[in-house]
Coordinates of C-alpha atoms and ligand atoms in Angstrom, one line a residue:
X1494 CA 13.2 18.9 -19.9
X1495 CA 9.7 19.3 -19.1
X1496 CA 8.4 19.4 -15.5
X1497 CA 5.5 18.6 -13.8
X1498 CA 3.2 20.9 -12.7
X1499 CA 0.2 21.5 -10.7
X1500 CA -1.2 24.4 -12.8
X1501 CA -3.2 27.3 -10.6
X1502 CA -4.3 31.1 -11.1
X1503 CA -2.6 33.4 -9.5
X1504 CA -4.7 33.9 -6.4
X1505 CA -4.2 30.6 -5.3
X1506 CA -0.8 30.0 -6.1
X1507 CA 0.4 30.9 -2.3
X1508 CA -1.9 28.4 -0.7
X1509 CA -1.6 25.5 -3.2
X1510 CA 2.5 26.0 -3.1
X1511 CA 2.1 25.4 0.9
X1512 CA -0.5 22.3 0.2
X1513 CA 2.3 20.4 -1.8
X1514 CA 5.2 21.5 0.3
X1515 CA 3.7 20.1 3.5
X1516 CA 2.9 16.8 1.4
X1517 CA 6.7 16.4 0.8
X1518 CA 5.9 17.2 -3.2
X1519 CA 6.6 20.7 -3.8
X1520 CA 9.9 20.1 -6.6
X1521 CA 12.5 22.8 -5.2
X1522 CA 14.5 22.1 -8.0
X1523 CA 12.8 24.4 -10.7
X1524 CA 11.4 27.6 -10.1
X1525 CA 7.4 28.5 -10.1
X1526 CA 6.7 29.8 -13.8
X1527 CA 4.2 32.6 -14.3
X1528 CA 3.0 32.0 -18.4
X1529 CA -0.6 33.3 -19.8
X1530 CA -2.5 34.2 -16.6
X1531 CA -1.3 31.0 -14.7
X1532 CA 0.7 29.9 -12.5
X1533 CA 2.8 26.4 -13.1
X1534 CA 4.1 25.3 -10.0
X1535 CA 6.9 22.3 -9.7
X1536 CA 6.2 19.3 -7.9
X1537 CA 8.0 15.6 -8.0
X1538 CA 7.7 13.4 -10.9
X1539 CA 5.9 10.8 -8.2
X1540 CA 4.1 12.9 -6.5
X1541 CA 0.4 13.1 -6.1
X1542 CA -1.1 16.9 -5.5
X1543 CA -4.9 16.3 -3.6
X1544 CA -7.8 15.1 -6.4
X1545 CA -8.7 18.1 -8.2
X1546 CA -5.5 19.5 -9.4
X1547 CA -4.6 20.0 -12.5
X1548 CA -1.5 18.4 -13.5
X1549 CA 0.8 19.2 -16.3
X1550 CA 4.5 19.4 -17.7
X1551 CA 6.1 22.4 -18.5
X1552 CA 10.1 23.6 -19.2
X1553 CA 10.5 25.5 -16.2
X1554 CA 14.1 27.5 -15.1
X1555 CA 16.0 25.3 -12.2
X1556 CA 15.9 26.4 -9.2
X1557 CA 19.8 28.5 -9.2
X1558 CA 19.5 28.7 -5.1
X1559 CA 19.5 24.3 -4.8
X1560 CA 22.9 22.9 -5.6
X1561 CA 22.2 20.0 -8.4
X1562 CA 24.8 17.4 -10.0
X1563 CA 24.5 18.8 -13.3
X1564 CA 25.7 21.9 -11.8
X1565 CA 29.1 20.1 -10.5
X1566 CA 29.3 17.7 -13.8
X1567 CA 30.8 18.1 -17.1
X1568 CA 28.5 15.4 -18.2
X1569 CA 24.9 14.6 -18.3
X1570 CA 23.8 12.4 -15.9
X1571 CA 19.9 10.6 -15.7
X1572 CA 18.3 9.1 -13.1
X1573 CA 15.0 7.7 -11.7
X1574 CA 13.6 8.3 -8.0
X1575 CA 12.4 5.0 -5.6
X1576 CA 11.6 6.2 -2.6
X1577 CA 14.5 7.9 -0.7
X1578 CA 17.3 5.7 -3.2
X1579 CA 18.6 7.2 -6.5
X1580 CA 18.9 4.9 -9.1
X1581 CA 21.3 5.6 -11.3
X1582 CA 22.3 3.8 -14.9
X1583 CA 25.8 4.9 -15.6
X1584 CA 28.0 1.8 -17.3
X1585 CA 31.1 3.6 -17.1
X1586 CA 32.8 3.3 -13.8
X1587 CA 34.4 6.8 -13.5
X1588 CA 31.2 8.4 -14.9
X1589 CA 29.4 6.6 -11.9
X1590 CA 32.0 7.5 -9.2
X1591 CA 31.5 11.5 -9.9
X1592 CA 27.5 11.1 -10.3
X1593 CA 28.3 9.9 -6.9
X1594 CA 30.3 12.6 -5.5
X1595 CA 27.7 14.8 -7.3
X1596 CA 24.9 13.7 -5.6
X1597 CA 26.5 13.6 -2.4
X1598 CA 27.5 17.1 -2.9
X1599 CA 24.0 18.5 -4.4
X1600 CA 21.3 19.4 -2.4
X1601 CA 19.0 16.4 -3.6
X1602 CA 17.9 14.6 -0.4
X1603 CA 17.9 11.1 -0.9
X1604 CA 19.8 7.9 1.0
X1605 CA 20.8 5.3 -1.4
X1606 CA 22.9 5.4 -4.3
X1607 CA 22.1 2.3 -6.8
X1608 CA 23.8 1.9 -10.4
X1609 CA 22.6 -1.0 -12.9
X1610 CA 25.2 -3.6 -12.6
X1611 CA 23.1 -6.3 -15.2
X1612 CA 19.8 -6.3 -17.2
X1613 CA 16.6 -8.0 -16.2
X1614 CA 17.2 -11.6 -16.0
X1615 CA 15.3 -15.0 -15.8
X1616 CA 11.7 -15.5 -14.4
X1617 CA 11.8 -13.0 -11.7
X1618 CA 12.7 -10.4 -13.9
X1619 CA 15.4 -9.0 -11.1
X1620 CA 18.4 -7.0 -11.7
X1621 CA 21.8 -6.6 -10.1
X1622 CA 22.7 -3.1 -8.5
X1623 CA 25.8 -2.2 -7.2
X1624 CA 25.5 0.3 -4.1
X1625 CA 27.4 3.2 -4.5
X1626 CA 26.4 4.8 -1.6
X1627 CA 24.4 4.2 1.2
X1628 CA 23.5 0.7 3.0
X1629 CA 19.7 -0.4 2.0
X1630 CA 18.2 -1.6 -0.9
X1631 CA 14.5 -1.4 0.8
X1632 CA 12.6 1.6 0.1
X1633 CA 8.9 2.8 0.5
X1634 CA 7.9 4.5 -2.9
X1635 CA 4.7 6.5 -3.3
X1636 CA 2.7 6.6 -6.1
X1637 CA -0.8 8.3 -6.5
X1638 CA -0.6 8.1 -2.7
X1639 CA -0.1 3.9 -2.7
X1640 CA 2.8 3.4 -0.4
X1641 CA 4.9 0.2 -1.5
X1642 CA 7.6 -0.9 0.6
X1643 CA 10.2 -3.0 -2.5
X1644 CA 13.5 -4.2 -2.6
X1645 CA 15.0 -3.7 -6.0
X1646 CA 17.8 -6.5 -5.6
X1647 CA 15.1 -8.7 -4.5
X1648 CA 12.3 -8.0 -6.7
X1649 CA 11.5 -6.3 -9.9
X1650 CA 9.9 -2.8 -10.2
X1651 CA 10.0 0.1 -12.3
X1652 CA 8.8 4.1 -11.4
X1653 CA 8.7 4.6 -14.7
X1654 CA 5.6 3.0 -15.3
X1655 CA 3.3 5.0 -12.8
X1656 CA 1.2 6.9 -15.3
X1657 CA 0.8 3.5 -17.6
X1658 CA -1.0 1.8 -14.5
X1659 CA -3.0 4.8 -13.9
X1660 CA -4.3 4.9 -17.1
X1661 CA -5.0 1.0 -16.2
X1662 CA -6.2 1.8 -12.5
X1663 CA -8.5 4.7 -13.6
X1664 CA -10.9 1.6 -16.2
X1665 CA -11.5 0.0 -12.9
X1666 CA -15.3 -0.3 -11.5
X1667 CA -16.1 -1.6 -8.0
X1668 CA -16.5 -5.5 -7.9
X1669 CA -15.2 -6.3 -11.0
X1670 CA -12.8 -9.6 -11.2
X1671 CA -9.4 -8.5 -12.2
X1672 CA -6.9 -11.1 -12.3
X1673 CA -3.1 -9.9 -12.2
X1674 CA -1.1 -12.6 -14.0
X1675 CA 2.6 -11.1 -13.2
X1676 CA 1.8 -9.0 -9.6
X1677 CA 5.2 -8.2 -8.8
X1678 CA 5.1 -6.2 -5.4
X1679 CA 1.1 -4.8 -6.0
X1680 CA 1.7 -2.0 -7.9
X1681 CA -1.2 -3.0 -9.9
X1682 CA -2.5 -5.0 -8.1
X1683 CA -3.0 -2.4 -4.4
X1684 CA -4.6 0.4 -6.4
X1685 CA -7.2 -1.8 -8.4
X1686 CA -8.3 -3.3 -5.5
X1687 CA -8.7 0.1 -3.2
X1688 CA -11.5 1.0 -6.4
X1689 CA -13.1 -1.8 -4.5
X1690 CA -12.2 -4.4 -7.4
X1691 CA -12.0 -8.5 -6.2
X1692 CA -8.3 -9.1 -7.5
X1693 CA -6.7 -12.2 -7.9
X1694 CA -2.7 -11.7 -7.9
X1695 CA 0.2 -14.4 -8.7
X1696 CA 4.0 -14.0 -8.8
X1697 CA 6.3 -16.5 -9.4
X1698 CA 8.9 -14.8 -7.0
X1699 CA 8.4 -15.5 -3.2
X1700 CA 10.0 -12.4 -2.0
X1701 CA 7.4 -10.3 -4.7
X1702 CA 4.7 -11.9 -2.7
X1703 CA 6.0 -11.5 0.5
X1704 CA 6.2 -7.4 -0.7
X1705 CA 3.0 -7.5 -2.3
X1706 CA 1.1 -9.0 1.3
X1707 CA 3.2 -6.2 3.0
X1708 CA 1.6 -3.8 0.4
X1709 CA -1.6 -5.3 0.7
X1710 CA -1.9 -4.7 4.6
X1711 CA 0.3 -1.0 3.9
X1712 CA -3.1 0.4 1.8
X1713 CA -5.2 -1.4 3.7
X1714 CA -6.8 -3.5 0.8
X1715 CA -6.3 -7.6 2.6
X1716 CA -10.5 -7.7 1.9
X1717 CA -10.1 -7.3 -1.9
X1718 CA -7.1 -9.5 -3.1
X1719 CA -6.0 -13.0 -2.8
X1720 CA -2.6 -13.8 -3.6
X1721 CA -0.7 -16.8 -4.9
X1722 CA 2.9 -17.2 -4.9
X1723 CA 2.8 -19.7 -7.9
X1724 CA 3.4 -19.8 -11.7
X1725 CA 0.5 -18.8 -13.2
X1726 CA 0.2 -21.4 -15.1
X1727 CA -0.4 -23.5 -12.4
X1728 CA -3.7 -21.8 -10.9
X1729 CA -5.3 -20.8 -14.2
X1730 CA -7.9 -23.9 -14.0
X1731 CA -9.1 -22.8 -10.6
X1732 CA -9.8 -19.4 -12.3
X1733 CA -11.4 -20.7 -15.6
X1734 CA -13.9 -18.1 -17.4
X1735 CA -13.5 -15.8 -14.1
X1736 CA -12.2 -12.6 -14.5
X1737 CA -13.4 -9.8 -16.1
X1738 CA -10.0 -8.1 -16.8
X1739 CA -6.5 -9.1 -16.8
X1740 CA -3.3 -7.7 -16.6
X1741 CA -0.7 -9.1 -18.4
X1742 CA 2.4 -7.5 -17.4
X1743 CA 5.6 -9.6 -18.5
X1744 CA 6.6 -7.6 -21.9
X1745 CA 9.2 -10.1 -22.9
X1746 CA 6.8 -13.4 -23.0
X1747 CA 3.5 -12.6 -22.5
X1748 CA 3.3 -14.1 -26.0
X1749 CA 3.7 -17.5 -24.2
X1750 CA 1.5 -17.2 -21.8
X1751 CA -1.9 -16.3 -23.8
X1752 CA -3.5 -19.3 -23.8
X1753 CA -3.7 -18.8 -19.8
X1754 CA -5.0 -15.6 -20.2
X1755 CA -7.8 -16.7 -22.6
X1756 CA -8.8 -19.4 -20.3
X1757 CA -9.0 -16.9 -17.4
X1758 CA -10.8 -14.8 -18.9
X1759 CA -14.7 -14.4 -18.5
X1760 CA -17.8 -14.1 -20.6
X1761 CA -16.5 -10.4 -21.7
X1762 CA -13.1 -9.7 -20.4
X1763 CA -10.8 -6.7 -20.9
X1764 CA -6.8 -7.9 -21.1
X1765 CA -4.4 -5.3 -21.2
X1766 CA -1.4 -7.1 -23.1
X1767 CA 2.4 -5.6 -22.5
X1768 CA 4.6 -6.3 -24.9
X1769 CA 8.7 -5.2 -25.9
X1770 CA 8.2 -4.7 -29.7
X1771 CA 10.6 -3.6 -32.9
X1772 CA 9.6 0.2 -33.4
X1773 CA 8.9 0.3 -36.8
X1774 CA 6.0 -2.3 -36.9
X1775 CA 5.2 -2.2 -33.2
X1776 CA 1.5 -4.1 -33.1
X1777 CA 0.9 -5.9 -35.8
X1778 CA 2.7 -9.0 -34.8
X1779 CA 1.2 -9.3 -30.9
X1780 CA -2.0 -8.6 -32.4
X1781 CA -2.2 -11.5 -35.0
X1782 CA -1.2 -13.6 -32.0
X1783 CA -3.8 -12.3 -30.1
X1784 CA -6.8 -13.1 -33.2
X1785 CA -4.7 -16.7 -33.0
X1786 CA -5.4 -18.1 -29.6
X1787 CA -8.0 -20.4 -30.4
X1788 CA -11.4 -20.6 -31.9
X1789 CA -13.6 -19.7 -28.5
X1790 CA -13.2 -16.1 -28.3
X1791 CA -13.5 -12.6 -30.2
X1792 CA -11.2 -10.5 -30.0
X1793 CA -11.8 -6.9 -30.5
X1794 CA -8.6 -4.5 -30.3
X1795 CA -9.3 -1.4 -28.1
X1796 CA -6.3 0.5 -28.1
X1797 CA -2.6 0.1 -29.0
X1798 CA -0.1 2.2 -27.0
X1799 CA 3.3 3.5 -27.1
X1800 CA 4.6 3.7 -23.6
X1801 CA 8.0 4.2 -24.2
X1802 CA 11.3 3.3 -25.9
X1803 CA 13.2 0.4 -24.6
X1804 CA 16.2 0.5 -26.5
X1805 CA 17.1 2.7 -30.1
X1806 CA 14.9 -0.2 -32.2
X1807 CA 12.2 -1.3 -29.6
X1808 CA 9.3 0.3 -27.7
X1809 CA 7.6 -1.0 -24.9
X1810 CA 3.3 -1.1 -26.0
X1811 CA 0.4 -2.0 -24.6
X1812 CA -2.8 -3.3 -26.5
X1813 CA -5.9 -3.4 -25.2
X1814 CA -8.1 -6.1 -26.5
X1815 CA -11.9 -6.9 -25.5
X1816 CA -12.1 -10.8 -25.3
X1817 CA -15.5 -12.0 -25.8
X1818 CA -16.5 -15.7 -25.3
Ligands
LIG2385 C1 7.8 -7.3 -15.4 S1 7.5 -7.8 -13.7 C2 6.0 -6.9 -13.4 C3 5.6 -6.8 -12.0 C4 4.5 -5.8 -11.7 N1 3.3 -6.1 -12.5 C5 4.9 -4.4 -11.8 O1 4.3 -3.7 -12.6 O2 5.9 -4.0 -11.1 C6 6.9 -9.5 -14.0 C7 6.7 -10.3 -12.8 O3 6.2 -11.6 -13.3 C8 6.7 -12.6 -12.4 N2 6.6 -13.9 -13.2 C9 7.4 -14.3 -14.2 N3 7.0 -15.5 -14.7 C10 5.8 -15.8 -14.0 C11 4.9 -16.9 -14.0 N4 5.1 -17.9 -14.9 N5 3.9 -16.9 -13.2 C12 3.7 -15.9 -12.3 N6 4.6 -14.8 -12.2 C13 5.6 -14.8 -13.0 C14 8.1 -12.1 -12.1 O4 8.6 -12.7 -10.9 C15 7.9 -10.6 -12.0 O5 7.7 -10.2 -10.6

């Protein structure tokens, strides 16, 4: 599987390998790859090497010295990183029980086990774990060097979709309105605002908001955000023609809830539009709903997006849509 990898010449392979090993993001796992005149060296899929690196993935050899479960398991296990808990998605109960042992036994650091124990469900979009090993559910994940404390049995959140709101975060200019319609914990939310970006944030789900204020005062951003802990639906009239971009981040309805949006949404307005769709005709359905709104805007499609696949028939997308009143 492909790694990343801050990419070097030779001559400064040495130094850089120290740089991301004291910043707890050197990957010991695989082993430094020499290809072409470079030098590719591994670092964690949520780590963030200093500005000016160049990042890319590579297949790199593991690392034979580091102990890893697929080195102690017959089968293949995958899992995602939150901070210092493992989450794992194993349904089958044996299958979990030796990713367990495997763990335990490997030379991954980490301190929580979690396994999905139910899908997504309802408004707050939370899901059950069950703890296989360890005793907190509470984590501080880093990404792009944000540091967000979160509580995956209390709150909804996703690693997986770092590079998405980078790609998001990077569009920013200073001062411009963004208007977060489905906050979560800030993970949008922080980074927009720390570009110096006035940011409006709502989450249905008290305990996202009382993570998101945490997260707030954590990157040190409580000058450039005000946050509701409200439907959105409910606010949108206090923010009439206001914002200048808008992130719509609740892939299963956002359909519903685009007549907010449009109202939100300023004089020229940028929404970035998330959507679950079937994979053989992923856009063409959100985007006629999108032209159908109502009769006060344009609507000029940016950019459609694959992020990535949700189940064997369905992708997760993003469009990007210029809404012009
Ligand atoms: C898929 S999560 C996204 C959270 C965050 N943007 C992220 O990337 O981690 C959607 C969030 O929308 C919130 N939510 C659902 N319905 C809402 C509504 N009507 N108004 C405001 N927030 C809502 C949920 O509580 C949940 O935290």
């Amino acid at each position: 599987m492909p790694c990343k990898c801050v990419k070097v010449f030779p001559v400064d392979g040495e130094s850089t390998r120290v740089t991301l090993d004291s910043l707890g993001i050197l990957n010991h796992d695989y082993k430094i790859l020499s290809h072409e005149g470079h030098l590719y060296i591994p670092i964690t899929e949520d780590g963030t090497p200093p500005s000016g690196m160049d990042i890319v993935y590579m297949d790199l050899l593991p690392n034979k010295t580091r102990l890893l479960p697929s080195d102690l398991l017959p089968f293949k296990i995958t899992y995602d990183r939150l901070g210092d808990i493992i989450l794992l998605d194993e349904p089958d109960a044996h299958q979990a029980t030796a990713a367990t042992i495997a763990l335990l036994a490997s030379d991954i650091q980490f301190k929580t086990i979690l396994n999905k124990a139910s899908e997504i469900q309802g408004d707050t979009r939370v899901r059950k774990w069950s703890l296989l090993s360890g005793n907190s559910t509470e984590t501080i994940h880093k990404e792009y060097g944000f540091e967000f404390l979160v509580d995956v049995s209390k709150v909804y959140f996703s690693p997986r979709l770092a590079t998405e709101r980078k790609r998001i975060v990077d569009q920013v200019v200073p001062k411009e309105k963004v208007f977060d319609m489905f906050s979560g914990i800030g993970p949008f939310t922080v980074p927009i605002a720390s570009k110096g970006a006035i940011v409006t944030a709502t989450d249905i789900n008290d305990l996202a908001i009382d993570y998101l204020l945490k997260n707030i005062s954590k990157n040190n951003v409580e000058q450039n955000v005000t946050a509701h802990n409200d439907d959105v639906r409910n606010i949108a009239n206090d923010y009439s023609n206001w914002a200048d971009r808008i992130i719509m981040n609740l892939p299963h309805s956002a359909n519903d809830f685009l007549d907010v949006a449009f109202n939100i949404a300023g004089k020229k307005c940028i929404l970035h539009y998330y959507s679950i769709s079937e994979l053989d005709d992923p856009f063409t359905a959100d985007i006629s709903a999108l032209h159908n709104v109502g009769q006060e805007h344009e609507v000029t499609i940016l950019n459609e997006k694959i992020i990535r696949s949700y189940s064997p028939h369905q992708v997760h997308i993003c469009i990007d849509a210029l809404l012009t009143r």
